mmCIF file of C-alpha atoms in Angstrom:
data_model
loop_
_atom_site.group_PDB
_atom_site.id
_atom_site.type_symbol
_atom_site.label_atom_id
_atom_site.label_comp_id
_atom_site.label_asym_id
_atom_site.label_seq_id
_atom_site.Cartn_x
_atom_site.Cartn_y
_atom_site.Cartn_z
ATOM 1 C CA MET A 162 108.980 116.679 101.462
ATOM 2 C CA LYS A 163 107.737 119.664 99.492
ATOM 3 C CA ILE A 164 104.576 120.046 97.449
ATOM 4 C CA LEU A 165 104.796 122.133 94.267
ATOM 5 C CA VAL A 166 101.528 123.644 93.071
ATOM 6 C CA LEU A 167 101.422 125.307 89.654
ATOM 7 C CA ASP A 168 98.858 128.067 89.220
ATOM 8 C CA PRO A 169 98.525 129.371 85.615
ATOM 9 C CA ARG A 170 96.285 132.162 86.957
ATOM 10 C CA SER A 171 93.466 131.421 84.483
ATOM 11 C CA GLY A 172 95.548 132.278 81.437
ATOM 12 C CA ASP A 173 97.177 135.493 82.735
ATOM 13 C CA SER A 174 100.469 136.595 81.175
ATOM 14 C CA CYS A 175 102.247 135.223 84.253
ATOM 15 C CA ALA A 176 101.855 132.198 86.514
ATOM 16 C CA ASP A 177 102.661 131.299 90.126
ATOM 17 C CA LEU A 178 104.403 128.271 91.582
ATOM 18 C CA PHE A 179 103.664 127.627 95.247
ATOM 19 C CA VAL A 180 106.230 125.611 97.218
ATOM 20 C CA VAL A 181 104.399 124.107 100.204
ATOM 21 C CA ASP A 182 106.061 122.340 103.129
ATOM 22 C CA PHE A 183 104.493 118.878 103.457
ATOM 23 C CA ALA A 184 104.528 118.894 107.268
ATOM 24 C CA SER A 185 103.753 122.495 108.237
ATOM 25 C CA GLY A 186 101.772 123.734 105.242
ATOM 26 C CA ALA A 187 103.903 126.913 105.038
ATOM 27 C CA SER A 188 104.362 128.117 101.466
ATOM 28 C CA ASP A 189 106.585 130.306 99.294
ATOM 29 C CA ARG A 190 105.684 131.685 95.876
ATOM 30 C CA LEU A 191 107.727 131.865 92.684
ATOM 31 C CA ARG A 192 106.505 134.033 89.810
ATOM 32 C CA LEU A 193 106.859 132.400 86.373
ATOM 33 C CA GLY A 194 105.983 133.342 82.782
ATOM 34 C CA TYR A 195 103.010 132.467 80.597
ATOM 35 C CA VAL A 196 101.720 128.853 80.603
ATOM 36 C CA PRO A 197 104.769 127.243 82.254
ATOM 37 C CA GLU A 198 105.543 123.560 82.531
ATOM 38 C CA VAL A 199 107.465 122.365 85.565
ATOM 39 C CA HIS A 200 109.684 119.350 86.261
ATOM 40 C CA TYR A 201 111.688 118.402 89.351
ATOM 41 C CA ASP A 202 115.058 116.946 88.362
ATOM 42 C CA ALA A 203 115.848 114.691 91.311
ATOM 43 C CA ALA A 204 119.342 113.724 90.098
ATOM 44 C CA ALA A 205 120.413 117.358 89.682
ATOM 45 C CA GLY A 206 118.391 118.593 92.664
ATOM 46 C CA GLU A 207 116.926 121.445 90.633
ATOM 47 C CA LEU A 208 113.544 122.639 89.510
ATOM 48 C CA ALA A 209 113.324 122.978 85.711
ATOM 49 C CA VAL A 210 110.780 125.196 83.958
ATOM 50 C CA VAL A 211 109.877 126.030 80.375
ATOM 51 C CA ASP A 212 107.719 129.102 79.932
ATOM 52 C CA THR A 213 106.963 131.995 77.593
ATOM 53 C CA GLU A 214 107.688 135.702 77.879
ATOM 54 C CA LEU A 215 104.826 137.562 76.244
ATOM 55 C CA PRO A 216 105.638 140.907 74.578
ATOM 56 C CA GLN A 217 104.566 144.062 76.380
ATOM 57 C CA THR A 218 104.255 146.035 73.119
ATOM 58 C CA SER A 219 102.745 145.107 69.773
ATOM 59 C CA GLY A 220 105.037 143.896 67.025
ATOM 60 C CA VAL A 221 107.543 142.329 69.433
ATOM 61 C CA PRO A 222 107.737 138.521 69.206
ATOM 62 C CA ALA A 223 107.276 136.262 72.213
ATOM 63 C CA ARG A 224 110.375 134.622 73.707
ATOM 64 C CA TYR A 225 110.685 131.090 75.053
ATOM 65 C CA TRP A 226 112.848 130.022 77.984
ATOM 66 C CA LEU A 227 114.294 127.030 79.759
ATOM 67 C CA LYS A 228 115.039 127.959 83.384
ATOM 68 C CA CYS A 229 116.394 126.121 86.410
ATOM 69 C CA TYR A 230 115.935 127.040 90.069
ATOM 70 C CA ASP A 231 117.430 126.025 93.378
ATOM 71 C CA LEU A 232 114.443 124.625 95.257
ATOM 72 C CA GLY A 233 115.722 125.728 98.668
ATOM 73 C CA THR A 234 116.260 129.392 97.828
ATOM 74 C CA LEU A 235 114.043 129.629 94.691
ATOM 75 C CA ARG A 236 117.011 131.424 93.103
ATOM 76 C CA GLN A 237 117.362 131.039 89.337
ATOM 77 C CA THR A 238 120.530 129.097 88.488
ATOM 78 C CA ARG A 239 120.267 128.692 84.702
ATOM 79 C CA ARG A 240 118.455 130.434 81.877
ATOM 80 C CA HIS A 241 118.547 129.613 78.167
ATOM 81 C CA GLU A 242 116.393 130.860 75.318
ATOM 82 C CA THR A 243 114.796 128.066 73.276
ATOM 83 C CA PRO A 244 112.894 127.742 69.979
ATOM 84 C CA MET A 245 109.127 128.168 70.012
ATOM 85 C CA ARG A 246 107.598 125.613 72.345
ATOM 86 C CA PRO A 247 104.171 123.940 72.208
ATOM 87 C CA MET A 248 101.657 125.704 74.429
ATOM 88 C CA TYR A 249 98.045 125.329 75.436
ATOM 89 C CA ALA A 250 95.578 127.702 77.053
ATOM 90 C CA GLY A 251 93.785 127.361 80.367
ATOM 91 C CA PHE A 252 94.600 124.785 83.031
ATOM 92 C CA PRO A 253 97.640 122.586 82.336
ATOM 93 C CA GLY A 254 96.560 119.472 84.240
ATOM 94 C CA ARG A 255 100.027 117.935 84.061
ATOM 95 C CA SER A 256 103.379 119.103 82.647
ATOM 96 C CA THR A 257 104.380 116.627 79.943
ATOM 97 C CA ARG A 258 106.780 118.505 77.648
ATOM 98 C CA LEU A 259 109.857 118.807 79.877
ATOM 99 C CA VAL A 260 111.710 115.863 81.426
ATOM 100 C CA SER A 261 115.186 114.946 82.663
ATOM 101 C CA SER A 262 117.362 111.947 81.839
ATOM 102 C CA SER A 263 118.043 109.427 84.604
ATOM 103 C CA SER A 264 121.458 110.917 85.462
ATOM 104 C CA GLY A 265 120.195 114.508 85.430
ATOM 105 C CA ARG A 266 122.709 115.464 82.737
ATOM 106 C CA TYR A 267 120.090 116.210 80.079
ATOM 107 C CA LEU A 268 116.816 118.132 80.140
ATOM 108 C CA TYR A 269 114.626 117.208 77.184
ATOM 109 C CA PHE A 270 112.104 119.714 75.829
ATOM 110 C CA LEU A 271 109.970 120.177 72.719
ATOM 111 C CA GLN A 272 109.827 122.688 69.893
ATOM 112 C CA SER A 273 106.602 123.460 68.061
ATOM 113 C CA GLU A 274 107.150 123.764 64.326
ATOM 114 C CA GLY A 275 103.492 124.606 63.833
ATOM 115 C CA ILE A 276 101.306 123.165 61.124
ATOM 116 C CA ARG A 277 103.039 121.393 58.240
ATOM 117 C CA ARG A 278 101.101 121.650 54.999
ATOM 118 C CA TYR A 279 100.646 118.461 52.994
ATOM 119 C CA PRO A 280 98.424 117.740 49.983
ATOM 120 C CA GLU A 281 96.319 115.243 51.933
ATOM 121 C CA GLU A 282 96.029 117.027 55.301
ATOM 122 C CA ASP A 283 97.681 119.444 57.711
ATOM 123 C CA ILE A 284 100.004 117.925 60.334
ATOM 124 C CA PHE A 285 101.128 119.338 63.691
ATOM 125 C CA ARG A 286 104.910 118.827 63.991
ATOM 126 C CA LEU A 287 106.985 118.599 67.184
ATOM 127 C CA ARG A 288 110.780 118.378 67.433
ATOM 128 C CA VAL A 289 112.797 117.104 70.419
ATOM 129 C CA HIS A 290 115.783 119.079 71.791
ATOM 130 C CA ARG A 291 117.799 118.811 74.975
ATOM 131 C CA TYR A 292 119.937 120.879 77.322
ATOM 132 C CA ASP A 293 123.301 119.391 78.359
ATOM 133 C CA ARG A 294 124.166 120.419 81.919
ATOM 134 C CA ARG A 295 127.779 119.235 81.598
ATOM 135 C CA HIS A 296 128.511 121.549 78.654
ATOM 136 C CA ASP A 297 125.911 124.187 79.565
ATOM 137 C CA ALA A 298 124.571 124.092 76.011
ATOM 138 C CA ILE A 299 121.407 123.272 74.096
ATOM 139 C CA GLU A 300 121.602 120.438 71.549
ATOM 140 C CA LEU A 301 119.166 120.711 68.663
ATOM 141 C CA GLY A 302 117.734 117.328 67.701
ATOM 142 C CA ASP A 303 116.527 115.650 64.517
ATOM 143 C CA LEU A 304 113.845 113.554 66.233
ATOM 144 C CA VAL A 305 110.451 114.792 64.996
ATOM 145 C CA VAL A 306 106.880 113.587 65.324
ATOM 146 C CA ASP A 307 103.928 114.730 63.219
ATOM 147 C CA SER A 308 101.240 114.446 65.838
ATOM 148 C CA CYS A 309 99.926 115.851 69.097
ATOM 149 C CA LEU A 310 101.561 114.438 72.221
ATOM 150 C CA LEU A 311 100.256 113.449 75.660
ATOM 151 C CA ASP A 312 103.501 112.559 77.397
ATOM 152 C CA PHE A 313 107.172 111.839 76.767
ATOM 153 C CA GLY A 314 110.287 110.875 78.662
ATOM 154 C CA PRO A 315 113.387 108.659 78.876
ATOM 155 C CA LEU A 316 113.168 104.881 79.100
ATOM 156 C CA GLY A 317 114.581 103.443 82.315
ATOM 157 C CA GLY A 318 118.273 104.204 82.780
ATOM 158 C CA SER A 319 118.935 105.214 79.166
ATOM 159 C CA GLU A 320 120.189 108.749 78.486
ATOM 160 C CA ASP A 321 119.206 108.848 74.787
ATOM 161 C CA GLU A 322 116.187 106.562 74.314
ATOM 162 C CA LEU A 323 112.793 108.236 74.590
ATOM 163 C CA PHE A 324 109.125 107.331 74.481
ATOM 164 C CA LEU A 325 106.415 109.627 73.131
ATOM 165 C CA HIS A 326 102.769 108.979 73.961
ATOM 166 C CA LEU A 327 100.901 110.267 70.897
ATOM 167 C CA SER A 328 97.375 111.441 70.203
ATOM 168 C CA CYS A 329 95.467 113.166 67.352
ATOM 169 C CA ASP A 330 97.002 111.769 64.146
ATOM 170 C CA PHE A 331 98.283 108.663 65.970
ATOM 171 C CA PRO A 332 95.740 107.962 68.737
ATOM 172 C CA SER A 333 96.608 105.336 71.354
ATOM 173 C CA THR A 334 100.149 105.075 69.989
ATOM 174 C CA ILE A 335 103.508 104.922 71.754
ATOM 175 C CA ALA A 336 106.528 106.020 69.695
ATOM 176 C CA PHE A 337 110.104 105.082 70.562
ATOM 177 C CA GLY A 338 113.108 107.057 69.354
ATOM 178 C CA LYS A 339 116.733 107.814 70.093
ATOM 179 C CA PHE A 340 118.183 111.297 70.413
ATOM 180 C CA PRO A 341 119.480 112.865 68.205
ATOM 181 C CA ALA A 342 118.744 110.415 65.369
ATOM 182 C CA PRO A 343 115.612 110.828 63.227
ATOM 183 C CA GLY A 344 113.094 108.039 62.926
ATOM 184 C CA LEU A 345 110.534 106.515 65.283
ATOM 185 C CA THR A 346 109.180 103.053 66.014
ATOM 186 C CA LEU A 347 105.395 103.166 66.482
ATOM 187 C CA LEU A 348 103.472 100.788 68.724
ATOM 188 C CA ARG A 349 99.667 100.913 68.445
ATOM 189 C CA LEU A 350 97.653 100.096 71.577
ATOM 190 C CA GLU A 351 94.217 100.487 70.009
ATOM 191 C CA ASP A 352 93.369 100.340 66.311
ATOM 192 C CA LEU A 353 91.687 103.728 65.973
ATOM 193 C CA PRO A 354 91.293 106.166 63.075
ATOM 194 C CA SER A 355 93.204 109.450 63.239
ATOM 195 C CA ARG A 356 91.673 112.210 65.358
ATOM 196 C CA SER A 357 88.979 109.911 66.653
ATOM 197 C CA HIS A 358 88.947 111.346 70.204
ATOM 198 C CA SER A 359 86.758 108.522 71.496
ATOM 199 C CA PRO A 360 86.771 107.049 75.041
ATOM 200 C CA ARG A 361 88.780 104.128 73.601
ATOM 201 C CA GLU A 362 91.792 106.407 73.034
ATOM 202 C CA THR A 363 94.539 106.354 75.666
ATOM 203 C CA CYS A 364 94.325 109.588 77.637
ATOM 204 C CA GLY A 365 97.124 109.318 80.211
ATOM 205 C CA SER A 366 100.347 107.499 81.044
ATOM 206 C CA TRP A 367 102.720 106.898 83.948
ATOM 207 C CA LEU A 368 106.287 105.612 83.659
ATOM 208 C CA ALA A 369 107.842 103.286 86.233
ATOM 209 C CA ARG A 370 111.354 104.549 85.554
ATOM 210 C CA GLU A 371 113.200 101.790 87.407
ATOM 211 C CA SER A 372 111.789 99.064 85.151
ATOM 212 C CA GLY A 373 111.271 101.203 82.044
ATOM 213 C CA THR A 374 107.595 100.150 82.003
ATOM 214 C CA LEU A 375 104.974 102.559 80.753
ATOM 215 C CA TYR A 376 101.351 102.241 81.843
ATOM 216 C CA CYS A 377 98.656 103.844 79.665
ATOM 217 C CA VAL A 378 94.951 104.219 80.388
ATOM 218 C CA THR A 379 92.041 104.805 78.033
ATOM 219 C CA GLY A 380 89.058 106.986 78.780
ATOM 220 C CA GLU A 381 86.941 103.856 79.206
ATOM 221 C CA GLY A 382 89.351 102.356 81.769
ATOM 222 C CA LYS A 383 91.607 99.924 79.889
ATOM 223 C CA ILE A 384 95.144 99.901 81.309
ATOM 224 C CA TYR A 385 98.023 98.800 79.061
ATOM 225 C CA ARG A 386 101.540 97.794 80.072
ATOM 226 C CA VAL A 387 104.115 98.868 77.469
ATOM 227 C CA ARG A 388 107.818 98.075 77.184
ATOM 228 C CA HIS A 389 110.198 98.898 74.357
ATOM 229 C CA ALA A 390 110.514 96.138 71.719
ATOM 230 C CA GLU A 391 107.660 94.125 73.283
ATOM 231 C CA GLU A 392 104.038 93.704 72.357
ATOM 232 C CA PRO A 393 101.771 95.763 74.638
ATOM 233 C CA ALA A 394 99.782 93.829 77.227
ATOM 234 C CA LEU A 395 96.359 94.634 78.640
ATOM 235 C CA LEU A 396 96.898 94.720 82.401
ATOM 236 C CA LEU A 397 93.276 95.318 83.381
ATOM 237 C CA GLU A 398 90.003 96.805 82.218
ATOM 238 C CA LEU A 399 88.344 98.736 85.027
ATOM 239 C CA PRO A 400 84.663 97.781 85.416
ATOM 240 C CA LEU A 401 83.443 101.305 84.705
ATOM 241 C CA THR A 402 79.789 101.756 83.820
ATOM 242 C CA PRO A 403 78.687 104.906 81.956
ATOM 243 C CA PRO A 404 78.710 107.755 82.686
ATOM 244 C CA ARG A 405 81.933 106.986 84.629
ATOM 245 C CA SER A 406 85.140 107.555 82.644
ATOM 246 C CA VAL A 407 88.811 108.502 83.032
ATOM 247 C CA PRO A 408 89.646 112.176 82.307
ATOM 248 C CA LEU A 409 92.888 113.351 80.700
ATOM 249 C CA HIS A 410 96.119 112.598 82.629
ATOM 250 C CA HIS A 411 94.451 110.957 85.641
ATOM 251 C CA LEU A 412 96.986 108.179 86.179
ATOM 252 C CA TYR A 413 99.759 107.913 88.766
ATOM 253 C CA GLY A 414 101.745 105.195 90.534
ATOM 254 C CA GLY A 415 103.435 104.397 93.842
ATOM 255 C CA GLY A 416 103.839 101.632 96.407
ATOM 256 C CA GLY A 417 103.281 98.852 93.875
ATOM 257 C CA ARG A 418 99.957 100.304 92.771
ATOM 258 C CA LEU A 419 98.435 102.411 90.022
ATOM 259 C CA PHE A 420 95.999 105.164 90.940
ATOM 260 C CA VAL A 421 93.378 106.024 88.333
ATOM 261 C CA GLY A 422 91.211 109.110 88.690
ATOM 262 C CA VAL A 423 87.629 108.486 87.568
ATOM 263 C CA ALA A 424 84.974 111.079 86.745
ATOM 264 C CA ALA A 425 81.525 110.196 88.025
ATOM 265 C CA ASP A 426 79.711 111.845 85.098
ATOM 266 C CA ASP A 427 80.179 113.733 81.832
ATOM 267 C CA ASN A 428 80.197 117.105 83.573
ATOM 268 C CA GLU A 429 83.205 116.150 85.716
ATOM 269 C CA ARG A 430 85.056 114.715 82.731
ATOM 270 C CA SER A 431 84.431 117.864 80.667
ATOM 271 C CA LEU A 432 86.073 119.896 83.450
ATOM 272 C CA GLY A 433 88.989 117.466 83.766
ATOM 273 C CA LEU A 434 87.908 116.453 87.274
ATOM 274 C CA ALA A 435 87.924 113.082 89.015
ATOM 275 C CA SER A 436 85.928 112.335 92.164
ATOM 276 C CA GLU A 437 87.034 108.705 92.642
ATOM 277 C CA ILE A 438 90.446 107.044 92.891
ATOM 278 C CA TRP A 439 90.623 103.434 91.723
ATOM 279 C CA GLN A 440 93.655 101.618 93.154
ATOM 280 C CA VAL A 441 95.096 98.818 91.009
ATOM 281 C CA SER A 442 97.592 96.235 92.248
ATOM 282 C CA LEU A 443 100.471 95.963 89.766
ATOM 283 C CA SER A 444 101.449 92.491 90.962
ATOM 284 C CA HIS A 445 97.953 91.013 90.632
ATOM 285 C CA GLY A 446 96.419 93.248 87.961
ATOM 286 C CA THR A 447 93.247 93.663 90.005
ATOM 287 C CA VAL A 448 91.301 96.535 91.556
ATOM 288 C CA ALA A 449 92.373 96.770 95.189
ATOM 289 C CA SER A 450 89.949 99.487 96.302
ATOM 290 C CA VAL A 451 87.897 102.495 95.214
ATOM 291 C CA THR A 452 88.119 105.715 97.223
ATOM 292 C CA LYS A 453 85.560 108.512 97.023
ATOM 293 C CA LEU A 454 87.262 111.917 97.221
ATOM 294 C CA PRO A 455 85.866 114.672 99.451
ATOM 295 C CA LEU A 456 86.406 117.156 96.600
ATOM 296 C CA PRO A 457 87.038 116.371 92.912
ATOM 297 C CA VAL A 458 90.612 116.957 91.721
ATOM 298 C CA MET A 459 91.986 118.115 88.375
ATOM 299 C CA ASN A 460 95.426 116.738 89.129
ATOM 300 C CA PHE A 461 96.860 114.490 91.833
ATOM 301 C CA VAL A 462 100.023 112.675 92.899
ATOM 302 C CA THR A 463 100.757 110.224 95.695
ATOM 303 C CA THR A 464 103.633 109.756 98.089
ATOM 304 C CA PRO A 465 106.148 107.084 96.927
ATOM 305 C CA ASP A 466 104.581 104.488 99.254
ATOM 306 C CA GLY A 467 101.103 105.212 97.882
ATOM 307 C CA ALA A 468 99.759 106.047 101.335
ATOM 308 C CA THR A 469 98.873 109.720 100.827
ATOM 309 C CA LEU A 470 97.167 111.488 97.945
ATOM 310 C CA ILE A 471 97.821 115.179 97.213
ATOM 311 C CA GLY A 472 95.285 116.798 94.884
ATOM 312 C CA VAL A 473 94.272 120.205 93.556
ATOM 313 C CA ASN A 474 90.983 121.700 92.414
ATOM 314 C CA PRO A 475 91.382 125.007 90.508
ATOM 315 C CA TYR A 476 87.675 125.852 90.654
ATOM 316 C CA ALA A 477 87.712 125.738 94.474
ATOM 317 C CA THR A 478 91.331 127.086 94.699
ATOM 318 C CA THR A 479 92.072 124.122 96.943
ATOM 319 C CA LEU A 480 94.997 121.836 97.741
ATOM 320 C CA TYR A 481 94.366 118.893 100.052
ATOM 321 C CA LEU A 482 96.120 115.815 101.405
ATOM 322 C CA MET A 483 94.223 112.582 102.004
ATOM 323 C CA ASP A 484 95.065 109.280 103.692
ATOM 324 C CA LEU A 485 94.221 106.632 101.084
ATOM 325 C CA GLY A 486 93.982 103.860 103.660
ATOM 326 C CA SER A 487 91.272 105.454 105.770
ATOM 327 C CA GLY A 488 89.875 107.857 103.179
ATOM 328 C CA LYS A 489 90.195 110.737 105.649
ATOM 329 C CA PRO A 490 91.479 114.224 104.673
ATOM 330 C CA LEU A 491 94.729 115.137 106.447
ATOM 331 C CA LYS A 492 95.255 118.764 105.483
ATOM 332 C CA LEU A 493 93.459 121.356 103.390
ATOM 333 C CA MET A 494 94.409 124.741 101.945
ATOM 334 C CA ASP A 495 91.241 126.214 100.460
ATOM 335 C CA ASP A 496 92.450 129.656 99.346
ATOM 336 C CA LEU A 497 95.553 128.937 97.289
ATOM 337 C CA GLY A 498 96.245 131.328 94.416
ATOM 338 C CA VAL A 499 93.884 131.879 91.503
ATOM 339 C CA SER A 500 93.666 128.502 89.756
ATOM 340 C CA PRO A 501 95.931 125.815 91.286
ATOM 341 C CA ALA A 502 95.834 123.208 88.535
ATOM 342 C CA GLU A 503 98.883 120.975 88.852
ATOM 343 C CA VAL A 504 100.713 119.386 91.760
ATOM 344 C CA LEU A 505 104.143 117.733 92.050
ATOM 345 C CA LEU A 506 105.748 116.078 95.033
ATOM 346 C CA VAL A 507 109.447 116.525 95.875
ATOM 347 C CA PRO A 508 110.764 113.870 98.303
#
């Protein structure tokens, strides 16, 4: 297995991707553009990246790219210019705007159409496009959403059906659509006003791709189970007492369990850090255990069997592996890059 650690270098014009060997800890480095998002396409066996090329001189527009790399050699295999993509500053936490279809034929990505002006209010618009590996071409889509977005991806084995986990104008809402057709079906998980940004709003999701089941968690610890064309079900409400809460994107799954990162106080949550991992049994819908982390993490994943946690802390420039059964650290790299903020695991 390989561990991929994305380092946005605290907002520099370039970023680094570290490829770490799971067993030995040896690492290689791949230089990327500004504020990249990274996805491992298991079916195609390639690493996919969207990033931005910032101009070196004034008056020259930025350029936006979809790139693919061979993970063994880190050699670039594909490169296509794309429309303007949605970006954010600072630490990414988790890449959520680039995803592959189940077969690996398509890579879905998003275009930012900026702010749409309406008489009542201003709306942030996103459009979905995809790259077709078979024809080596980009297909421009008609599927649009007028909202911010937390996550998106394909549903189960479908090549064309997508989910979009929305925020801002549609808080705690899952949208379902089909590429390239326009139109979305909206499913509300919590009845919240637009741009509420309260702990009740869902702040992270994880898709069990085999079953096409999406799990969403609120900042206050409610976990919803969502399937297309079904009413959402409340799986569990974690017994969190203030000031404990769930920061953005702190939800992952493996080995029949969900892993929820919990911040111990408001300071941790404001930094996007979690210092506890709450393990939830998917079969029973109960809390199986709570693990205190030796160092808070901004982003984490687990091995497929749920036995090992891999987490990163950009403030301590640290990557570490931890045995979730015993709670003991297994390996630590405490001088990794400038701001290692996201981690992915490649089986």
